[in-house]
Amino acid sequence: MTHASRARRKRTRGLLSAVALLLVAGPATTLSPTLAGAQAIPTSGNAPLISLSNGQNLEGEVPVVVEPVTENDSVTTLAVDGDRIGADKTAGTAHFAFEMGGNGTEARYRNYITVNGHTADADRVYLPDIPGGQVGTLDFPGDWLQPGSNTITVQAGANWVDSTTKTAVGYEELPNGEGGRCPNYDDYALSSISLSLLGVVADGEQNLFSYSFGDGTCGSSAKLLKQALTFVISGEPGSTSGLRADLDTTRLTNGTHTVSATTQSGAKTSVTVDVNNSPVGAAVVTPGDGARIRGTRPVIAALPTGGKDHVESLAVDDKPAENAEALATGTATLGLRVEAGNSIEARYQNYALVNGHRVDLGGDYGATGAEDVRLAFPTRFLHLGDNVVEVRTGDYNGT
């Protein structure tokens, strides 16, 4: 990434005067001066990146995003089967990169960053599972950035953990003797922090080399929970632009089509996709075309809500799709007697398996004497003939 500094007006005038003299003195000489601040289109560039893959199955309306990869070589054309389609310019994708330290981050804690004024929940960019010692990158739209000063705020997230320390910050007792818990912030460190976007320079020298986030265990040690980082951008975000369009595949015939994109320098990329839209009014089948499945997966055919039609049949490889026979809808009951002196405690999360379906016992039973327990579960868990019901004990904090 480069940024050409602006020349002073006085020096620009001097350059133009010198050029004029040369043209008069030598008419056979040709000069094409480039004014300071101009961005030359590269004579050759790398092919842009398109958000579709060869052989991908498409139906309905599909978002298509094309990213430039060479500075000053913006994407200019998005086409289907050679016909140009309407598309909106984008500022490309910005990348917030860092080295992860400590134990790394866990997605369940929902650590996140916000960019400038994009602080709504929907605009948060969450950190995934990143082990310590690895490089992490978070992507967000380049048009969230602006020339000059930009603020990216890192926020540590929290999740409940089991605890027996009643003095821990936020400690609370769970009902039914299940123990205690407290909100614990994720502990991690970020270093070598950088921000990049094609066509601009982002200066983060005002930030420290590293920051440590978290609170130990439920407040046992004081660290950062929130940190604002500053990046000064030279250049205009979007000066090297991409394209985005919502492709309505219902306007295309079912079959193979080619989606292509071209940049200012003429660099081109293309992918071949398969369009397969159902007739108007047909049921939507899940999983969709091209989905890879394994194990047991539900197959669903559904019509839009509010309609009067219904799905009459569902087949897999032209054979009727059928579930195993089960009893009618309703509630079945499993009866247990817990003898005195050997009680069931809710904190151990004991449960029953009815033909493989888990049903939690819940509650404390037999604490003061023998007690009858009635465990309700859906009748559909049962089927004609033999059924297998298992009662299993759980554990508490690994014991």
mmCIF file of C-alpha atoms in Angstrom:
data_model
loop_
_atom_site.group_PDB
_atom_site.id
_atom_site.type_symbol
_atom_site.label_atom_id
_atom_site.label_comp_id
_atom_site.label_asym_id
_atom_site.label_seq_id
_atom_site.Cartn_x
_atom_site.Cartn_y
_atom_site.Cartn_z
ATOM 1 C CA MET A 1 0.000 0.000 0.000
ATOM 2 C CA THR A 2 1.345 3.466 -0.876
ATOM 3 C CA HIS A 3 0.271 6.998 -0.325
ATOM 4 C CA ALA A 4 1.584 9.805 -2.545
ATOM 5 C CA SER A 5 2.104 12.990 -0.502
ATOM 6 C CA ARG A 6 0.641 16.170 -1.881
ATOM 7 C CA ALA A 7 3.035 18.597 -3.503
ATOM 8 C CA ARG A 8 2.829 22.255 -2.717
ATOM 9 C CA ARG A 9 1.055 24.394 -5.297
ATOM 10 C CA LYS A 10 4.119 26.580 -5.800
ATOM 11 C CA ARG A 11 6.254 23.587 -6.796
ATOM 12 C CA THR A 12 3.547 22.280 -9.121
ATOM 13 C CA ARG A 13 3.517 25.564 -11.004
ATOM 14 C CA GLY A 14 7.280 25.396 -11.364
ATOM 15 C CA LEU A 15 7.016 21.908 -12.841
ATOM 16 C CA LEU A 16 4.461 23.008 -15.403
ATOM 17 C CA SER A 17 6.614 25.958 -16.462
ATOM 18 C CA ALA A 18 9.623 23.713 -16.970
ATOM 19 C CA VAL A 19 7.562 21.350 -19.081
ATOM 20 C CA ALA A 20 6.360 24.172 -21.309
ATOM 21 C CA LEU A 21 9.934 25.303 -21.964
ATOM 22 C CA LEU A 22 10.982 21.805 -22.949
ATOM 23 C CA LEU A 23 8.125 21.482 -25.393
ATOM 24 C CA VAL A 24 9.062 24.712 -27.133
ATOM 25 C CA ALA A 25 12.767 23.918 -27.256
ATOM 26 C CA GLY A 26 12.283 20.385 -28.623
ATOM 27 C CA PRO A 27 9.037 19.868 -30.531
ATOM 28 C CA ALA A 28 9.885 16.217 -31.222
ATOM 29 C CA THR A 29 10.067 15.457 -27.501
ATOM 30 C CA THR A 30 6.894 14.156 -25.771
ATOM 31 C CA LEU A 31 6.335 14.404 -22.066
ATOM 32 C CA SER A 32 3.430 13.081 -19.967
ATOM 33 C CA PRO A 33 3.974 14.501 -16.480
ATOM 34 C CA THR A 34 2.033 12.905 -13.612
ATOM 35 C CA LEU A 35 0.771 15.490 -11.166
ATOM 36 C CA ALA A 36 1.362 14.833 -7.478
ATOM 37 C CA GLY A 37 -1.545 12.973 -5.875
ATOM 38 C CA ALA A 38 -2.653 11.208 -9.071
ATOM 39 C CA GLN A 39 -3.182 7.433 -8.878
ATOM 40 C CA ALA A 40 -2.024 5.571 -11.969
ATOM 41 C CA ILE A 41 -3.986 2.526 -13.054
ATOM 42 C CA PRO A 42 -1.596 -0.442 -13.229
ATOM 43 C CA THR A 43 -0.955 -1.781 -16.710
ATOM 44 C CA SER A 44 -1.590 -5.253 -15.362
ATOM 45 C CA GLY A 45 -3.227 -6.455 -12.174
ATOM 46 C CA ASN A 46 -4.165 -9.608 -10.385
ATOM 47 C CA ALA A 47 -7.572 -11.175 -10.932
ATOM 48 C CA PRO A 48 -10.173 -9.988 -8.400
ATOM 49 C CA LEU A 49 -11.760 -12.321 -5.864
ATOM 50 C CA ILE A 50 -15.393 -13.316 -6.282
ATOM 51 C CA SER A 51 -17.550 -14.678 -3.454
ATOM 52 C CA LEU A 52 -18.777 -17.686 -5.459
ATOM 53 C CA SER A 53 -17.020 -20.976 -6.167
ATOM 54 C CA ASN A 54 -16.987 -23.221 -9.207
ATOM 55 C CA GLY A 55 -19.859 -25.702 -9.170
ATOM 56 C CA GLN A 56 -21.770 -23.850 -6.462
ATOM 57 C CA ASN A 57 -25.540 -24.374 -6.517
ATOM 58 C CA LEU A 58 -27.607 -21.194 -6.550
ATOM 59 C CA GLU A 59 -31.290 -20.509 -6.107
ATOM 60 C CA GLY A 60 -33.362 -17.456 -5.316
ATOM 61 C CA GLU A 61 -31.534 -14.188 -4.613
ATOM 62 C CA VAL A 62 -27.820 -14.590 -3.912
ATOM 63 C CA PRO A 63 -25.416 -11.830 -2.772
ATOM 64 C CA VAL A 64 -22.300 -11.581 -4.962
ATOM 65 C CA VAL A 65 -19.266 -9.628 -3.724
ATOM 66 C CA VAL A 66 -16.128 -8.959 -5.769
ATOM 67 C CA GLU A 67 -12.940 -7.772 -4.038
ATOM 68 C CA PRO A 68 -9.992 -6.041 -5.749
ATOM 69 C CA VAL A 69 -6.524 -7.353 -4.923
ATOM 70 C CA THR A 70 -4.232 -4.830 -6.660
ATOM 71 C CA GLU A 71 -3.946 -1.225 -5.468
ATOM 72 C CA ASN A 72 -5.576 1.334 -7.786
ATOM 73 C CA ASP A 73 -7.097 -1.494 -9.864
ATOM 74 C CA SER A 74 -10.780 -1.207 -9.001
ATOM 75 C CA VAL A 75 -13.393 -3.718 -10.092
ATOM 76 C CA THR A 76 -15.459 -2.156 -12.861
ATOM 77 C CA THR A 77 -17.670 -4.893 -14.277
ATOM 78 C CA LEU A 78 -19.760 -7.772 -12.946
ATOM 79 C CA ALA A 79 -21.395 -9.961 -15.596
ATOM 80 C CA VAL A 80 -23.448 -13.130 -16.000
ATOM 81 C CA ASP A 81 -22.892 -15.073 -19.201
ATOM 82 C CA GLY A 82 -21.130 -12.025 -20.631
ATOM 83 C CA ASP A 83 -24.017 -9.632 -19.918
ATOM 84 C CA ARG A 84 -23.179 -6.838 -17.499
ATOM 85 C CA ILE A 85 -25.432 -6.587 -14.443
ATOM 86 C CA GLY A 86 -26.027 -3.647 -12.124
ATOM 87 C CA ALA A 87 -23.812 -3.573 -9.053
ATOM 88 C CA ASP A 88 -22.940 -1.122 -6.279
ATOM 89 C CA LYS A 89 -19.411 0.016 -5.511
ATOM 90 C CA THR A 90 -17.866 -1.072 -2.230
ATOM 91 C CA ALA A 91 -14.812 0.165 -0.361
ATOM 92 C CA GLY A 92 -13.467 -3.359 -0.145
ATOM 93 C CA THR A 93 -12.771 -5.272 3.047
ATOM 94 C CA ALA A 94 -10.688 -3.909 5.930
ATOM 95 C CA HIS A 95 -8.575 -6.264 8.038
ATOM 96 C CA PHE A 96 -7.886 -5.854 11.766
ATOM 97 C CA ALA A 97 -4.943 -8.161 12.506
ATOM 98 C CA PHE A 98 -3.099 -9.134 15.688
ATOM 99 C CA GLU A 99 -1.039 -11.792 17.385
ATOM 100 C CA MET A 100 -2.990 -13.718 20.017
ATOM 101 C CA GLY A 101 -1.297 -14.283 23.366
ATOM 102 C CA GLY A 102 -2.060 -16.058 26.625
ATOM 103 C CA ASN A 103 -4.667 -18.821 26.484
ATOM 104 C CA GLY A 104 -6.273 -17.322 23.404
ATOM 105 C CA THR A 105 -9.949 -16.507 22.954
ATOM 106 C CA GLU A 106 -13.045 -18.718 23.045
ATOM 107 C CA ALA A 107 -16.052 -17.867 20.883
ATOM 108 C CA ARG A 108 -18.431 -18.679 23.762
ATOM 109 C CA TYR A 109 -17.239 -15.568 25.607
ATOM 110 C CA ARG A 110 -18.333 -13.345 22.687
ATOM 111 C CA ASN A 111 -15.385 -10.947 22.702
ATOM 112 C CA TYR A 112 -15.877 -8.341 19.979
ATOM 113 C CA ILE A 113 -14.692 -5.133 18.314
ATOM 114 C CA THR A 114 -16.619 -2.077 17.134
ATOM 115 C CA VAL A 115 -15.487 0.347 14.442
ATOM 116 C CA ASN A 116 -16.075 4.094 14.735
ATOM 117 C CA GLY A 117 -19.810 4.729 15.110
ATOM 118 C CA HIS A 118 -20.847 1.222 14.122
ATOM 119 C CA THR A 119 -21.676 0.147 17.660
ATOM 120 C CA ALA A 120 -25.057 -1.569 17.176
ATOM 121 C CA ASP A 121 -25.238 -5.232 18.134
ATOM 122 C CA ALA A 122 -25.575 -6.212 14.473
ATOM 123 C CA ASP A 123 -22.318 -4.379 13.645
ATOM 124 C CA ARG A 124 -20.194 -6.083 16.284
ATOM 125 C CA VAL A 125 -17.382 -8.238 14.883
ATOM 126 C CA TYR A 126 -16.878 -11.203 17.223
ATOM 127 C CA LEU A 127 -13.622 -13.005 17.872
ATOM 128 C CA PRO A 128 -13.741 -16.753 17.090
ATOM 129 C CA ASP A 129 -11.730 -19.460 18.853
ATOM 130 C CA ILE A 130 -8.105 -18.359 18.384
ATOM 131 C CA PRO A 131 -5.403 -20.290 20.300
ATOM 132 C CA GLY A 132 -2.555 -18.384 21.901
ATOM 133 C CA GLY A 133 0.477 -17.982 19.661
ATOM 134 C CA GLN A 134 -1.528 -17.662 16.446
ATOM 135 C CA VAL A 135 -2.268 -14.655 14.227
ATOM 136 C CA GLY A 136 -5.898 -13.569 14.072
ATOM 137 C CA THR A 137 -7.702 -11.372 11.541
ATOM 138 C CA LEU A 138 -11.144 -9.794 11.802
ATOM 139 C CA ASP A 139 -12.742 -8.465 8.611
ATOM 140 C CA PHE A 140 -15.304 -5.679 8.240
ATOM 141 C CA PRO A 141 -16.564 -3.386 5.437
ATOM 142 C CA GLY A 142 -13.997 -0.835 4.309
ATOM 143 C CA ASP A 143 -16.608 1.912 4.164
ATOM 144 C CA TRP A 144 -16.772 1.849 7.967
ATOM 145 C CA LEU A 145 -13.444 3.679 7.880
ATOM 146 C CA GLN A 146 -12.817 7.352 7.105
ATOM 147 C CA PRO A 147 -9.861 9.563 6.217
ATOM 148 C CA GLY A 148 -8.059 10.788 9.323
ATOM 149 C CA SER A 149 -8.653 9.394 12.797
ATOM 150 C CA ASN A 150 -10.523 6.108 13.297
ATOM 151 C CA THR A 151 -11.377 4.263 16.524
ATOM 152 C CA ILE A 152 -11.536 0.494 16.882
ATOM 153 C CA THR A 153 -12.687 -0.611 20.328
ATOM 154 C CA VAL A 154 -11.858 -4.064 21.691
ATOM 155 C CA GLN A 155 -14.341 -5.406 24.269
ATOM 156 C CA ALA A 156 -13.739 -8.497 26.404
ATOM 157 C CA GLY A 157 -16.767 -10.759 26.716
ATOM 158 C CA ALA A 158 -18.002 -12.793 29.677
ATOM 159 C CA ASN A 159 -19.717 -16.096 30.353
ATOM 160 C CA TRP A 160 -20.953 -17.923 33.441
ATOM 161 C CA VAL A 161 -18.627 -20.421 35.125
ATOM 162 C CA ASP A 162 -19.203 -22.687 38.129
ATOM 163 C CA SER A 163 -17.708 -21.309 41.310
ATOM 164 C CA THR A 164 -17.575 -22.106 45.009
ATOM 165 C CA THR A 165 -16.018 -18.717 45.849
ATOM 166 C CA LYS A 166 -18.869 -16.719 47.308
ATOM 167 C CA THR A 167 -16.744 -13.541 47.376
ATOM 168 C CA ALA A 168 -16.249 -13.636 43.594
ATOM 169 C CA VAL A 169 -17.605 -10.654 41.649
ATOM 170 C CA GLY A 170 -21.186 -11.356 40.553
ATOM 171 C CA TYR A 171 -21.432 -14.666 42.460
ATOM 172 C CA GLU A 172 -24.922 -16.139 42.722
ATOM 173 C CA GLU A 173 -26.422 -19.322 44.155
ATOM 174 C CA LEU A 174 -28.330 -21.585 41.782
ATOM 175 C CA PRO A 175 -31.671 -23.110 42.855
ATOM 176 C CA ASN A 176 -32.177 -26.733 43.894
ATOM 177 C CA GLY A 177 -28.728 -27.012 45.417
ATOM 178 C CA GLU A 178 -26.962 -26.846 42.055
ATOM 179 C CA GLY A 179 -24.097 -24.776 43.499
ATOM 180 C CA GLY A 180 -22.903 -21.308 42.576
ATOM 181 C CA ARG A 181 -21.678 -19.442 39.540
ATOM 182 C CA CYS A 182 -20.109 -16.115 38.594
ATOM 183 C CA PRO A 183 -19.586 -14.127 35.359
ATOM 184 C CA ASN A 184 -16.024 -14.596 34.136
ATOM 185 C CA TYR A 185 -14.376 -12.428 31.461
ATOM 186 C CA ASP A 186 -12.187 -14.090 28.860
ATOM 187 C CA ASP A 187 -8.442 -13.642 29.490
ATOM 188 C CA TYR A 188 -6.234 -13.002 26.459
ATOM 189 C CA ALA A 189 -3.577 -10.645 25.110
ATOM 190 C CA LEU A 190 -3.330 -8.865 21.752
ATOM 191 C CA SER A 191 -0.028 -7.640 20.309
ATOM 192 C CA SER A 192 1.403 -6.468 16.957
ATOM 193 C CA ILE A 193 -1.956 -4.881 16.198
ATOM 194 C CA SER A 194 -2.500 -3.509 12.680
ATOM 195 C CA LEU A 195 -5.221 -2.257 10.347
ATOM 196 C CA SER A 196 -5.140 -2.566 6.564
ATOM 197 C CA LEU A 197 -7.328 -1.663 3.594
ATOM 198 C CA LEU A 198 -6.312 -1.713 -0.051
ATOM 199 C CA GLY A 199 -5.477 1.787 -1.296
ATOM 200 C CA VAL A 200 -4.838 3.508 2.056
ATOM 201 C CA VAL A 201 -2.213 3.630 4.800
ATOM 202 C CA ALA A 202 -3.417 3.101 8.391
ATOM 203 C CA ASP A 203 -1.026 4.435 11.049
ATOM 204 C CA GLY A 204 -1.480 2.916 14.516
ATOM 205 C CA GLU A 205 1.679 4.268 16.165
ATOM 206 C CA GLN A 206 -0.399 5.845 18.940
ATOM 207 C CA ASN A 207 -1.321 2.394 20.247
ATOM 208 C CA LEU A 208 0.773 0.269 22.581
ATOM 209 C CA PHE A 209 2.488 -2.863 21.316
ATOM 210 C CA SER A 210 0.273 -5.164 23.404
ATOM 211 C CA TYR A 211 -2.816 -5.154 25.628
ATOM 212 C CA SER A 212 -3.977 -7.762 28.154
ATOM 213 C CA PHE A 213 -7.715 -8.294 28.595
ATOM 214 C CA GLY A 214 -9.824 -10.174 31.145
ATOM 215 C CA ASP A 215 -10.406 -10.300 34.885
ATOM 216 C CA GLY A 216 -8.601 -13.447 36.029
ATOM 217 C CA THR A 217 -11.330 -15.649 37.474
ATOM 218 C CA CYS A 218 -14.477 -13.670 38.203
ATOM 219 C CA GLY A 219 -12.551 -10.538 39.127
ATOM 220 C CA SER A 220 -9.548 -12.132 40.830
ATOM 221 C CA SER A 221 -7.140 -9.843 38.945
ATOM 222 C CA ALA A 222 -7.535 -6.407 37.390
ATOM 223 C CA LYS A 223 -7.001 -6.249 33.624
ATOM 224 C CA LEU A 224 -8.570 -4.415 30.721
ATOM 225 C CA LEU A 225 -12.164 -5.120 29.819
ATOM 226 C CA LYS A 226 -12.347 -2.463 27.094
ATOM 227 C CA GLN A 227 -9.717 -0.615 25.046
ATOM 228 C CA ALA A 228 -10.086 1.997 22.302
ATOM 229 C CA LEU A 229 -7.397 1.908 19.602
ATOM 230 C CA THR A 230 -6.641 4.792 17.227
ATOM 231 C CA PHE A 231 -5.635 4.495 13.576
ATOM 232 C CA VAL A 232 -4.956 7.503 11.345
ATOM 233 C CA ILE A 233 -5.782 6.801 7.697
ATOM 234 C CA SER A 234 -4.024 8.549 4.822
ATOM 235 C CA GLY A 235 -5.963 8.217 1.592
ATOM 236 C CA GLU A 236 -9.615 7.683 0.756
ATOM 237 C CA PRO A 237 -11.256 4.369 1.736
ATOM 238 C CA GLY A 238 -12.810 2.996 -1.410
ATOM 239 C CA SER A 239 -10.304 4.580 -3.798
ATOM 240 C CA THR A 240 -9.650 0.998 -4.899
ATOM 241 C CA SER A 241 -13.215 -0.256 -5.013
ATOM 242 C CA GLY A 242 -15.038 -3.535 -5.368
ATOM 243 C CA LEU A 243 -18.566 -4.391 -6.464
ATOM 244 C CA ARG A 244 -21.595 -5.969 -4.816
ATOM 245 C CA ALA A 245 -24.898 -7.144 -6.280
ATOM 246 C CA ASP A 246 -27.892 -9.245 -5.269
ATOM 247 C CA LEU A 247 -28.176 -11.736 -8.106
ATOM 248 C CA ASP A 248 -31.772 -12.788 -8.789
ATOM 249 C CA THR A 249 -31.302 -16.288 -10.155
ATOM 250 C CA THR A 250 -35.028 -16.631 -10.899
ATOM 251 C CA ARG A 251 -34.357 -14.476 -13.967
ATOM 252 C CA LEU A 252 -31.934 -17.116 -15.237
ATOM 253 C CA THR A 253 -32.720 -20.487 -16.735
ATOM 254 C CA ASN A 254 -31.933 -23.564 -14.677
ATOM 255 C CA GLY A 255 -28.541 -24.933 -15.614
ATOM 256 C CA THR A 256 -24.933 -23.777 -15.884
ATOM 257 C CA HIS A 257 -24.014 -20.071 -15.944
ATOM 258 C CA THR A 258 -20.769 -18.100 -15.805
ATOM 259 C CA VAL A 259 -20.328 -15.190 -13.399
ATOM 260 C CA SER A 260 -17.335 -12.964 -14.214
ATOM 261 C CA ALA A 261 -15.726 -9.774 -12.916
ATOM 262 C CA THR A 262 -13.195 -7.429 -14.531
ATOM 263 C CA THR A 263 -10.948 -4.672 -13.158
ATOM 264 C CA GLN A 264 -9.751 -1.395 -14.692
ATOM 265 C CA SER A 265 -6.532 -3.021 -15.870
ATOM 266 C CA GLY A 266 -8.459 -5.789 -17.611
ATOM 267 C CA ALA A 267 -7.712 -8.496 -15.042
ATOM 268 C CA LYS A 268 -10.615 -10.941 -15.038
ATOM 269 C CA THR A 269 -11.934 -13.805 -12.966
ATOM 270 C CA SER A 270 -14.879 -16.094 -13.600
ATOM 271 C CA VAL A 271 -16.692 -18.986 -11.946
ATOM 272 C CA THR A 272 -19.209 -21.483 -13.247
ATOM 273 C CA VAL A 273 -22.323 -21.987 -11.118
ATOM 274 C CA ASP A 274 -25.401 -24.202 -11.326
ATOM 275 C CA VAL A 275 -28.800 -22.541 -11.050
ATOM 276 C CA ASN A 276 -31.663 -24.757 -9.912
ATOM 277 C CA ASN A 277 -34.825 -22.902 -8.952
ATOM 278 C CA SER A 278 -37.987 -24.802 -8.153
ATOM 279 C CA PRO A 279 -41.199 -23.933 -10.017
ATOM 280 C CA VAL A 280 -43.240 -21.073 -8.581
ATOM 281 C CA GLY A 281 -45.260 -22.314 -5.615
ATOM 282 C CA ALA A 282 -43.168 -25.457 -5.075
ATOM 283 C CA ALA A 283 -42.101 -26.473 -1.608
ATOM 284 C CA VAL A 284 -38.690 -25.473 -0.313
ATOM 285 C CA VAL A 285 -36.607 -28.553 0.505
ATOM 286 C CA THR A 286 -33.968 -28.619 3.250
ATOM 287 C CA PRO A 287 -31.063 -29.517 2.938
ATOM 288 C CA GLY A 288 -30.671 -27.487 -0.253
ATOM 289 C CA ASP A 289 -28.991 -28.351 -3.531
ATOM 290 C CA GLY A 290 -25.306 -29.177 -3.197
ATOM 291 C CA ALA A 291 -25.365 -29.575 0.594
ATOM 292 C CA ARG A 292 -23.007 -32.187 2.008
ATOM 293 C CA ILE A 293 -24.580 -34.219 4.771
ATOM 294 C CA ARG A 294 -23.595 -37.095 7.012
ATOM 295 C CA GLY A 295 -25.164 -38.965 9.859
ATOM 296 C CA THR A 296 -28.852 -38.411 10.564
ATOM 297 C CA ARG A 297 -30.263 -35.186 9.149
ATOM 298 C CA PRO A 298 -33.894 -34.057 8.963
ATOM 299 C CA VAL A 299 -35.283 -33.631 5.449
ATOM 300 C CA ILE A 300 -37.981 -30.967 5.329
ATOM 301 C CA ALA A 301 -40.304 -29.803 2.567
ATOM 302 C CA ALA A 302 -42.177 -26.656 3.504
ATOM 303 C CA LEU A 303 -44.478 -24.140 1.844
ATOM 304 C CA PRO A 304 -44.682 -20.439 2.747
ATOM 305 C CA THR A 305 -46.828 -19.724 5.804
ATOM 306 C CA GLY A 306 -50.354 -18.554 5.165
ATOM 307 C CA GLY A 307 -50.849 -20.613 2.017
ATOM 308 C CA LYS A 308 -53.694 -23.038 1.428
ATOM 309 C CA ASP A 309 -51.649 -25.746 -0.277
ATOM 310 C CA HIS A 310 -49.880 -28.575 1.488
ATOM 311 C CA VAL A 311 -46.970 -30.906 0.740
ATOM 312 C CA GLU A 312 -48.405 -34.206 -0.465
ATOM 313 C CA SER A 313 -45.222 -36.277 -0.728
ATOM 314 C CA LEU A 314 -41.508 -36.272 0.052
ATOM 315 C CA ALA A 315 -39.041 -38.694 -1.534
ATOM 316 C CA VAL A 316 -35.330 -39.436 -1.367
ATOM 317 C CA ASP A 317 -33.868 -41.016 -4.547
ATOM 318 C CA ASP A 318 -37.439 -41.430 -5.803
ATOM 319 C CA LYS A 319 -38.357 -43.507 -2.748
ATOM 320 C CA PRO A 320 -40.883 -42.196 -0.207
ATOM 321 C CA ALA A 321 -39.125 -40.640 2.766
ATOM 322 C CA GLU A 322 -40.492 -42.144 5.963
ATOM 323 C CA ASN A 323 -39.674 -41.851 9.637
ATOM 324 C CA ALA A 324 -39.549 -44.861 11.911
ATOM 325 C CA GLU A 325 -42.953 -45.729 13.308
ATOM 326 C CA ALA A 326 -43.694 -43.998 16.603
ATOM 327 C CA LEU A 327 -46.656 -43.682 18.934
ATOM 328 C CA ALA A 328 -49.135 -40.874 18.509
ATOM 329 C CA THR A 329 -48.621 -37.427 19.984
ATOM 330 C CA GLY A 330 -49.114 -37.025 23.716
ATOM 331 C CA THR A 331 -47.239 -37.360 26.989
ATOM 332 C CA ALA A 332 -45.838 -40.546 28.472
ATOM 333 C CA THR A 333 -44.690 -40.972 32.072
ATOM 334 C CA LEU A 334 -41.779 -42.893 33.573
ATOM 335 C CA GLY A 335 -42.258 -43.795 37.229
ATOM 336 C CA LEU A 336 -39.339 -44.150 39.651
ATOM 337 C CA ARG A 337 -39.074 -44.720 43.399
ATOM 338 C CA VAL A 338 -36.092 -43.166 45.135
ATOM 339 C CA GLU A 339 -35.356 -44.946 48.384
ATOM 340 C CA ALA A 340 -34.493 -43.026 51.561
ATOM 341 C CA GLY A 341 -30.845 -42.441 52.331
ATOM 342 C CA ASN A 342 -29.737 -42.390 48.681
ATOM 343 C CA SER A 343 -31.196 -39.160 47.335
ATOM 344 C CA ILE A 344 -31.070 -37.692 43.831
ATOM 345 C CA GLU A 345 -29.588 -34.159 43.731
ATOM 346 C CA ALA A 346 -30.369 -31.724 40.905
ATOM 347 C CA ARG A 347 -26.831 -30.328 40.831
ATOM 348 C CA TYR A 348 -25.573 -33.649 39.426
ATOM 349 C CA GLN A 349 -27.799 -33.223 36.335
ATOM 350 C CA ASN A 350 -29.018 -36.821 36.295
ATOM 351 C CA TYR A 351 -31.069 -37.891 33.292
ATOM 352 C CA ALA A 352 -32.870 -40.713 31.536
ATOM 353 C CA LEU A 353 -32.446 -41.913 27.940
ATOM 354 C CA VAL A 354 -35.654 -43.049 26.253
ATOM 355 C CA ASN A 355 -34.652 -44.835 23.055
ATOM 356 C CA GLY A 356 -31.691 -42.470 22.927
ATOM 357 C CA HIS A 357 -33.672 -39.289 23.704
ATOM 358 C CA ARG A 358 -32.409 -37.446 26.779
ATOM 359 C CA VAL A 359 -34.902 -36.446 29.476
ATOM 360 C CA ASP A 360 -33.482 -34.576 32.492
ATOM 361 C CA LEU A 361 -34.647 -35.713 35.927
ATOM 362 C CA GLY A 362 -34.205 -32.310 37.580
ATOM 363 C CA GLY A 363 -35.022 -31.547 41.203
ATOM 364 C CA ASP A 364 -33.986 -33.196 44.473
ATOM 365 C CA TYR A 365 -35.674 -36.487 45.396
ATOM 366 C CA GLY A 366 -35.497 -38.801 48.419
ATOM 367 C CA ALA A 367 -33.692 -36.317 50.662
ATOM 368 C CA THR A 368 -35.990 -36.818 53.661
ATOM 369 C CA GLY A 369 -37.424 -40.251 52.879
ATOM 370 C CA ALA A 370 -38.510 -42.581 50.095
ATOM 371 C CA GLU A 371 -40.139 -40.629 47.274
ATOM 372 C CA ASP A 372 -41.985 -41.498 44.056
ATOM 373 C CA VAL A 373 -40.871 -39.605 40.947
ATOM 374 C CA ARG A 374 -42.920 -39.172 37.790
ATOM 375 C CA LEU A 375 -40.884 -38.173 34.716
ATOM 376 C CA ALA A 376 -42.927 -36.907 31.759
ATOM 377 C CA PHE A 377 -41.693 -37.031 28.157
ATOM 378 C CA PRO A 378 -43.225 -36.957 24.634
ATOM 379 C CA THR A 379 -44.954 -40.161 23.560
ATOM 380 C CA ARG A 380 -43.188 -39.911 20.180
ATOM 381 C CA PHE A 381 -40.013 -41.072 21.956
ATOM 382 C CA LEU A 382 -41.638 -44.521 22.119
ATOM 383 C CA HIS A 383 -42.395 -46.989 19.351
ATOM 384 C CA LEU A 384 -44.222 -50.285 18.992
ATOM 385 C CA GLY A 385 -42.395 -53.299 20.404
ATOM 386 C CA ASP A 386 -39.374 -53.157 22.676
ATOM 387 C CA ASN A 387 -38.168 -49.824 24.024
ATOM 388 C CA VAL A 388 -34.940 -49.066 25.873
ATOM 389 C CA VAL A 389 -35.017 -46.737 28.867
ATOM 390 C CA GLU A 390 -31.769 -45.972 30.736
ATOM 391 C CA VAL A 391 -31.324 -43.905 33.897
ATOM 392 C CA ARG A 392 -27.898 -42.275 34.065
ATOM 393 C CA THR A 393 -26.125 -40.321 36.768
ATOM 394 C CA GLY A 394 -24.461 -37.015 36.003
ATOM 395 C CA ASP A 395 -21.553 -35.302 37.710
ATOM 396 C CA TYR A 396 -20.951 -32.062 39.581
ATOM 397 C CA ASN A 397 -17.829 -30.076 38.718
ATOM 398 C CA GLY A 398 -16.239 -33.246 37.354
ATOM 399 C CA THR A 399 -16.962 -35.393 40.426
#
